[in-house]
Amino acid sequence: MCELEELLAVWLPRQRWFSGKGIPLRRLRILSRHQLLSAGPEGPDLDLLVLEAGQRGTTSRYQIMLGSRPPRTLPAHLARTAIGVCQVFGGRPQVVYDAAHDEELTALLLERFTDTEPGGRSEVRFRTLPGARLRTGAPGRLLTGEQSNTSLVFGRDHVLKTFRRLWPGPNPDLELNTALSGSPYVAEPCGWIEADLPGSPTPTTLAMLQTFVPEATDGWVMATANVRSLLAGATREREAAFAEEAALLGRTTAEVHRSLSQTLPTDVLSLDEISDLAEAMVERLAMATAEVPELAEHAQSVMSAYSDFSQVDGPLPTQRVHGDYHLGQVIRPERGWVLLDFEGEPTMPVQDRRRLSNPLRDVAGMLRSFDYAAGYLLIDHPGEPDLERSARVWARHNREAFCRGYADGGGIDPDKHLVALRAFEFDKAVYEVLYEARNRPNWLRVPLDSIASAVAASVPG
Ligand SMILES: Nc1ncnc2c1ncn2[C@@H]1O[C@H](COP(=O)(O)OP(=O)(O)O)[C@@H](O)[C@H]1O
Ligand SMILES: O=P(O)(O)O[C@H]1O[C@H](CO)[C@@H](O[C@H]2O[C@H](CO)[C@@H](O)[C@H](O)[C@H]2O)[C@H](O)[C@H]1O
């Protein structure tokens, strides 16, 4: 390992967006380096690095924008982004840092889209979609939050989402947003950055440029504010107002599913394929139970839901879906709900995320999210049965409102497919158990408690 790789090997696993948490990092190497700016001896320089991280026999690729400046010249506000001091690619010692925080450098990324020959033959290409109108000049402000990727907002015009974990080929977020282009329910895509990477026959998407949707509140913030006010004694009218939002979200979801089914391929799962899907759910449960033993006490009941699903009266229609649908993926500007982040579950291999699926998978994701909003607020109120009852009633009302909206909007009626819905919900909750154990252990109770309640609700008597 070179010095820079050694520094990165310590820094990478500590990042919020590193998806291999909990598994030791065995190897790290810089797979490719693309110089985006070299400002001379005083710096700063900007390099786009693709790292290859080896863990437990598998390798994953991550993207970082590496800033470098002469030692002791890193502005104070960037001090906490420093990765270390080392010789960068054989040159003089430099302080290297995560350039996503450096507005002087991120402004340059947007400018690059307007270069007269954005495509060119370079290994990294800045592409724009036909008709996209770009407004440059604003610095790229980093969005903070619980993110799997890193997004930069330019003024009130654009968001550049840089994908941290890279998979070969087009990123599903770009693919689906492009298919939905023109829909009022997505943020209009404007372009993307792609690169030819070693070992990958098709270009890999590095980032996606979208229109910024101003003055929007995220669904998770709205939902948790509503539960919180209810627990603090707010009126039922306030709760009912949010249920209207849940119903509108259901209708919007159905509209988006319909558009996806009209513009991208669809299929039908045979009975054998449904059985295979149930088998994949069983495998995920086994993997999660090995990592989180508390799941074991519910495994039998969850398996029996999967077994019921494997025998449903097929065939089951499939199409491209969101894949990781929850309240944090939807924002609410004045015009109605807007759906974001069609990347699918960030830890799943891209070929699985591109697979056609039944739209009830997304319905189940959102239903889980209403449970989450209620359960999250109960973490700080253990042993308060009245609060728990109110929070659970809140979740039930919003789940019902969402399903009603979904069916009214022309989607499959979730109430008529309870066996499939139950299996998808369990599968999502199992995914969440793994996700929380690896990323936010003090949230682990939220999906575990949901599984326990769903299991208890199915026990006769
Ligand atoms: N086009 C947009 N307009 C307004 N806000 C956005 C836009 N895209 C993303 N955001 C904000 O950034 C957050 C994270 O975006 P998302 O695509 O979900 O990234 P990640 O994959 O990292 O979770 C969203 O929850 C939303 O608050
Ligand atoms: O939005 P991401 O693509 O980063 O999705 C991952 O992180 C989510 C958390 O940020 C996680 O969602 C879970 O927590 C949410 C509240 O923070 C809740 O609304 C979701 O229902 C719950 O699944 C998501 O699972 C994960 O893939």
PDB file of N, CA, C and O and ligand atoms in Angstrom, residues 16 146-149 161 220 324-329 341 343-347 365-370 372-373 376 428 431-432 435-436 439-440 443, ligand 2:
ATOM      1  N   ARG A  16     -19.956   7.625   7.073  1.00  0.00           N
ATOM      2  CA  ARG A  16     -21.379   7.269   7.204  1.00  0.00           C
ATOM      3  C   ARG A  16     -21.838   6.410   6.021  1.00  0.00           C
ATOM      4  O   ARG A  16     -22.631   5.492   6.151  1.00  0.00           O
ATOM      5  N   GLU A 146     -28.539  11.684   7.253  1.00  0.00           N
ATOM      6  CA  GLU A 146     -28.318  10.231   7.243  1.00  0.00           C
ATOM      7  C   GLU A 146     -28.307   9.748   5.810  1.00  0.00           C
ATOM      8  O   GLU A 146     -29.289   9.223   5.318  1.00  0.00           O
ATOM      9  N   GLN A 147     -27.214   9.954   5.096  1.00  0.00           N
ATOM     10  CA  GLN A 147     -27.230   9.619   3.671  1.00  0.00           C
ATOM     11  C   GLN A 147     -26.315   8.462   3.318  1.00  0.00           C
ATOM     12  O   GLN A 147     -25.269   8.278   3.913  1.00  0.00           O
ATOM     13  N   SER A 148     -26.736   7.707   2.290  1.00  0.00           N
ATOM     14  CA  SER A 148     -25.894   6.631   1.769  1.00  0.00           C
ATOM     15  C   SER A 148     -24.948   7.177   0.708  1.00  0.00           C
ATOM     16  O   SER A 148     -24.003   6.513   0.306  1.00  0.00           O
ATOM     17  N   ASN A 149     -25.273   8.380   0.185  1.00  0.00           N
ATOM     18  CA  ASN A 149     -24.444   9.002  -0.837  1.00  0.00           C
ATOM     19  C   ASN A 149     -24.127  10.417  -0.393  1.00  0.00           C
ATOM     20  O   ASN A 149     -24.404  10.782   0.741  1.00  0.00           O
ATOM     21  N   LYS A 161     -25.903  14.487  -7.051  1.00  0.00           N
ATOM     22  CA  LYS A 161     -25.785  13.370  -6.108  1.00  0.00           C
ATOM     23  C   LYS A 161     -24.601  12.518  -6.544  1.00  0.00           C
ATOM     24  O   LYS A 161     -24.639  11.919  -7.632  1.00  0.00           O
ATOM     25  N   TRP A 220     -40.218  12.125   6.255  1.00  0.00           N
ATOM     26  CA  TRP A 220     -39.862  11.622   7.583  1.00  0.00           C
ATOM     27  C   TRP A 220     -39.986  12.737   8.633  1.00  0.00           C
ATOM     28  O   TRP A 220     -40.523  12.525   9.719  1.00  0.00           O
ATOM     29  N   ASP A 324     -36.406   0.936  -2.432  1.00  0.00           N
ATOM     30  CA  ASP A 324     -36.025   1.234  -1.033  1.00  0.00           C
ATOM     31  C   ASP A 324     -36.900   2.401  -0.572  1.00  0.00           C
ATOM     32  O   ASP A 324     -36.423   3.464  -0.187  1.00  0.00           O
ATOM     33  N   TYR A 325     -38.199   2.166  -0.675  1.00  0.00           N
ATOM     34  CA  TYR A 325     -39.167   3.242  -0.543  1.00  0.00           C
ATOM     35  C   TYR A 325     -39.483   3.498   0.931  1.00  0.00           C
ATOM     36  O   TYR A 325     -39.900   2.579   1.646  1.00  0.00           O
ATOM     37  N   HIS A 326     -39.274   4.719   1.372  1.00  0.00           N
ATOM     38  CA  HIS A 326     -39.620   5.070   2.757  1.00  0.00           C
ATOM     39  C   HIS A 326     -39.828   6.581   2.869  1.00  0.00           C
ATOM     40  O   HIS A 326     -39.606   7.308   1.887  1.00  0.00           O
ATOM     41  N   LEU A 327     -40.238   7.034   4.045  1.00  0.00           N
ATOM     42  CA  LEU A 327     -40.623   8.446   4.195  1.00  0.00           C
ATOM     43  C   LEU A 327     -39.462   9.419   3.961  1.00  0.00           C
ATOM     44  O   LEU A 327     -39.686  10.583   3.615  1.00  0.00           O
ATOM     45  N   GLY A 328     -38.234   8.944   4.137  1.00  0.00           N
ATOM     46  CA  GLY A 328     -37.073   9.808   3.882  1.00  0.00           C
ATOM     47  C   GLY A 328     -36.767   9.952   2.399  1.00  0.00           C
ATOM     48  O   GLY A 328     -35.872  10.703   2.010  1.00  0.00           O
ATOM     49  N   GLN A 329     -37.491   9.254   1.566  1.00  0.00           N
ATOM     50  CA  GLN A 329     -37.249   9.298   0.111  1.00  0.00           C
ATOM     51  C   GLN A 329     -38.301  10.136  -0.610  1.00  0.00           C
ATOM     52  O   GLN A 329     -38.347  10.119  -1.846  1.00  0.00           O
ATOM     53  N   ASP A 341     -34.449   9.247  -5.066  1.00  0.00           N
ATOM     54  CA  ASP A 341     -33.566   8.134  -4.715  1.00  0.00           C
ATOM     55  C   ASP A 341     -34.091   6.754  -5.140  1.00  0.00           C
ATOM     56  O   ASP A 341     -34.422   5.916  -4.303  1.00  0.00           O
ATOM     57  N   GLU A 343     -32.519   4.325  -6.199  1.00  0.00           N
ATOM     58  CA  GLU A 343     -31.336   3.468  -6.308  1.00  0.00           C
ATOM     59  C   GLU A 343     -31.582   2.050  -5.819  1.00  0.00           C
ATOM     60  O   GLU A 343     -30.806   1.147  -6.099  1.00  0.00           O
ATOM     61  N   GLY A 344     -32.647   1.850  -5.050  1.00  0.00           N
ATOM     62  CA  GLY A 344     -32.874   0.533  -4.443  1.00  0.00           C
ATOM     63  C   GLY A 344     -32.087   0.408  -3.137  1.00  0.00           C
ATOM     64  O   GLY A 344     -31.427   1.359  -2.708  1.00  0.00           O
ATOM     65  N   GLU A 345     -32.142  -0.758  -2.520  1.00  0.00           N
ATOM     66  CA  GLU A 345     -31.443  -0.947  -1.239  1.00  0.00           C
ATOM     67  C   GLU A 345     -29.939  -0.846  -1.467  1.00  0.00           C
ATOM     68  O   GLU A 345     -29.378  -1.631  -2.260  1.00  0.00           O
ATOM     69  N   PRO A 346     -29.280   0.118  -0.799  1.00  0.00           N
ATOM     70  CA  PRO A 346     -27.891   0.410  -1.135  1.00  0.00           C
ATOM     71  C   PRO A 346     -26.911  -0.753  -0.986  1.00  0.00           C
ATOM     72  O   PRO A 346     -25.890  -0.772  -1.667  1.00  0.00           O
ATOM     73  N   THR A 347     -27.229  -1.741  -0.154  1.00  0.00           N
ATOM     74  CA  THR A 347     -26.249  -2.820   0.031  1.00  0.00           C
ATOM     75  C   THR A 347     -26.453  -3.989  -0.947  1.00  0.00           C
ATOM     76  O   THR A 347     -25.644  -4.913  -0.992  1.00  0.00           O
ATOM     77  N   GLY A 365     -42.603  -1.153   1.819  1.00  0.00           N
ATOM     78  CA  GLY A 365     -41.534  -0.279   2.323  1.00  0.00           C
ATOM     79  C   GLY A 365     -42.133   0.932   3.018  1.00  0.00           C
ATOM     80  O   GLY A 365     -41.715   1.312   4.121  1.00  0.00           O
ATOM     81  N   MET A 366     -43.141   1.542   2.372  1.00  0.00           N
ATOM     82  CA  MET A 366     -43.726   2.749   2.965  1.00  0.00           C
ATOM     83  C   MET A 366     -44.538   2.411   4.221  1.00  0.00           C
ATOM     84  O   MET A 366     -44.528   3.160   5.202  1.00  0.00           O
ATOM     85  N   LEU A 367     -45.209   1.270   4.204  1.00  0.00           N
ATOM     86  CA  LEU A 367     -45.967   0.880   5.408  1.00  0.00           C
ATOM     87  C   LEU A 367     -45.006   0.698   6.584  1.00  0.00           C
ATOM     88  O   LEU A 367     -45.273   1.118   7.712  1.00  0.00           O
ATOM     89  N   ARG A 368     -43.863   0.094   6.309  1.00  0.00           N
ATOM     90  CA  ARG A 368     -42.848  -0.081   7.352  1.00  0.00           C
ATOM     91  C   ARG A 368     -42.429   1.294   7.894  1.00  0.00           C
ATOM     92  O   ARG A 368     -42.165   1.457   9.061  1.00  0.00           O
ATOM     93  N   SER A 369     -42.381   2.265   6.985  1.00  0.00           N
ATOM     94  CA  SER A 369     -41.887   3.577   7.385  1.00  0.00           C
ATOM     95  C   SER A 369     -42.857   4.284   8.341  1.00  0.00           C
ATOM     96  O   SER A 369     -42.427   5.019   9.232  1.00  0.00           O
ATOM     97  N   PHE A 370     -44.179   4.050   8.155  1.00  0.00           N
ATOM     98  CA  PHE A 370     -45.129   4.622   9.120  1.00  0.00           C
ATOM     99  C   PHE A 370     -44.892   3.977  10.489  1.00  0.00           C
ATOM    100  O   PHE A 370     -44.928   4.646  11.518  1.00  0.00           O
ATOM    101  N   TYR A 372     -42.083   2.866  11.505  1.00  0.00           N
ATOM    102  CA  TYR A 372     -40.802   3.410  11.970  1.00  0.00           C
ATOM    103  C   TYR A 372     -40.990   4.759  12.662  1.00  0.00           C
ATOM    104  O   TYR A 372     -40.394   5.027  13.700  1.00  0.00           O
ATOM    105  N   ALA A 373     -41.801   5.632  12.010  1.00  0.00           N
ATOM    106  CA  ALA A 373     -41.993   6.972  12.567  1.00  0.00           C
ATOM    107  C   ALA A 373     -42.594   6.865  13.965  1.00  0.00           C
ATOM    108  O   ALA A 373     -42.200   7.592  14.892  1.00  0.00           O
ATOM    109  N   TYR A 376     -39.858   4.988  16.330  1.00  0.00           N
ATOM    110  CA  TYR A 376     -38.669   5.802  16.612  1.00  0.00           C
ATOM    111  C   TYR A 376     -38.932   6.711  17.819  1.00  0.00           C
ATOM    112  O   TYR A 376     -38.107   6.877  18.704  1.00  0.00           O
ATOM    113  N   LYS A 428     -38.686  -6.609   4.420  1.00  0.00           N
ATOM    114  CA  LYS A 428     -38.131  -5.263   4.593  1.00  0.00           C
ATOM    115  C   LYS A 428     -37.667  -5.069   6.042  1.00  0.00           C
ATOM    116  O   LYS A 428     -36.589  -4.510   6.296  1.00  0.00           O
ATOM    117  N   TYR A 431     -34.409  -6.719   6.546  1.00  0.00           N
ATOM    118  CA  TYR A 431     -33.355  -5.861   5.965  1.00  0.00           C
ATOM    119  C   TYR A 431     -33.018  -4.723   6.932  1.00  0.00           C
ATOM    120  O   TYR A 431     -31.843  -4.398   7.162  1.00  0.00           O
ATOM    121  N   GLU A 432     -34.062  -4.128   7.510  1.00  0.00           N
ATOM    122  CA  GLU A 432     -33.851  -2.995   8.417  1.00  0.00           C
ATOM    123  C   GLU A 432     -33.086  -3.410   9.678  1.00  0.00           C
ATOM    124  O   GLU A 432     -32.265  -2.648  10.198  1.00  0.00           O
ATOM    125  N   TYR A 435     -29.618  -3.441   8.636  1.00  0.00           N
ATOM    126  CA  TYR A 435     -29.185  -2.060   8.376  1.00  0.00           C
ATOM    127  C   TYR A 435     -28.907  -1.328   9.698  1.00  0.00           C
ATOM    128  O   TYR A 435     -27.868  -0.688   9.860  1.00  0.00           O
ATOM    129  N   GLU A 436     -29.832  -1.449  10.642  1.00  0.00           N
ATOM    130  CA  GLU A 436     -29.665  -0.732  11.917  1.00  0.00           C
ATOM    131  C   GLU A 436     -28.515  -1.324  12.728  1.00  0.00           C
ATOM    132  O   GLU A 436     -27.737  -0.600  13.335  1.00  0.00           O
ATOM    133  N   ASN A 439     -25.478   0.155  11.123  1.00  0.00           N
ATOM    134  CA  ASN A 439     -25.320   1.610  11.008  1.00  0.00           C
ATOM    135  C   ASN A 439     -25.764   2.410  12.226  1.00  0.00           C
ATOM    136  O   ASN A 439     -25.181   3.434  12.537  1.00  0.00           O
ATOM    137  N   ARG A 440     -26.883   1.999  12.855  1.00  0.00           N
ATOM    138  CA  ARG A 440     -27.405   2.809  13.960  1.00  0.00           C
ATOM    139  C   ARG A 440     -27.903   1.866  15.057  1.00  0.00           C
ATOM    140  O   ARG A 440     -29.120   1.727  15.254  1.00  0.00           O
ATOM    141  N   TRP A 443     -31.038   2.242  17.086  1.00  0.00           N
ATOM    142  CA  TRP A 443     -32.359   2.202  16.435  1.00  0.00           C
ATOM    143  C   TRP A 443     -32.830   0.756  16.242  1.00  0.00           C
ATOM    144  O   TRP A 443     -33.929   0.538  15.738  1.00  0.00           O
TER     145      TRP A 443
HETATM  146  O1  LIG B   2     -32.190   6.563   2.257  1.00  0.00           O
HETATM  147  P1  LIG B   2     -31.123   5.534   2.051  1.00  0.00           P
HETATM  148  O2  LIG B   2     -30.986   5.114   0.630  1.00  0.00           O
HETATM  149  O3  LIG B   2     -29.828   5.926   2.651  1.00  0.00           O
HETATM  150  O4  LIG B   2     -31.688   4.226   2.826  1.00  0.00           O
HETATM  151  C1  LIG B   2     -31.043   3.579   3.911  1.00  0.00           C
HETATM  152  O5  LIG B   2     -31.086   4.401   5.054  1.00  0.00           O
HETATM  153  C2  LIG B   2     -32.408   4.657   5.604  1.00  0.00           C
HETATM  154  C3  LIG B   2     -32.211   5.505   6.867  1.00  0.00           C
HETATM  155  O6  LIG B   2     -31.629   6.712   6.567  1.00  0.00           O
HETATM  156  C4  LIG B   2     -33.114   3.365   5.942  1.00  0.00           C
HETATM  157  O7  LIG B   2     -34.468   3.644   6.306  1.00  0.00           O
HETATM  158  C5  LIG B   2     -34.946   3.229   7.582  1.00  0.00           C
HETATM  159  O8  LIG B   2     -34.971   4.368   8.452  1.00  0.00           O
HETATM  160  C6  LIG B   2     -35.858   5.417   7.994  1.00  0.00           C
HETATM  161  C7  LIG B   2     -35.798   6.516   9.040  1.00  0.00           C
HETATM  162  O9  LIG B   2     -34.514   7.062   9.131  1.00  0.00           O
HETATM  163  C8  LIG B   2     -37.295   4.908   7.831  1.00  0.00           C
HETATM  164  O10 LIG B   2     -38.102   5.936   7.265  1.00  0.00           O
HETATM  165  C9  LIG B   2     -37.310   3.703   6.899  1.00  0.00           C
HETATM  166  O11 LIG B   2     -38.628   3.172   6.837  1.00  0.00           O
HETATM  167  C10 LIG B   2     -36.343   2.642   7.407  1.00  0.00           C
HETATM  168  O12 LIG B   2     -36.268   1.564   6.457  1.00  0.00           O
HETATM  169  C11 LIG B   2     -33.173   2.482   4.705  1.00  0.00           C
HETATM  170  O13 LIG B   2     -33.784   1.241   5.060  1.00  0.00           O
HETATM  171  C12 LIG B   2     -31.743   2.251   4.188  1.00  0.00           C
HETATM  172  O14 LIG B   2     -31.772   1.483   3.006  1.00  0.00           O
END
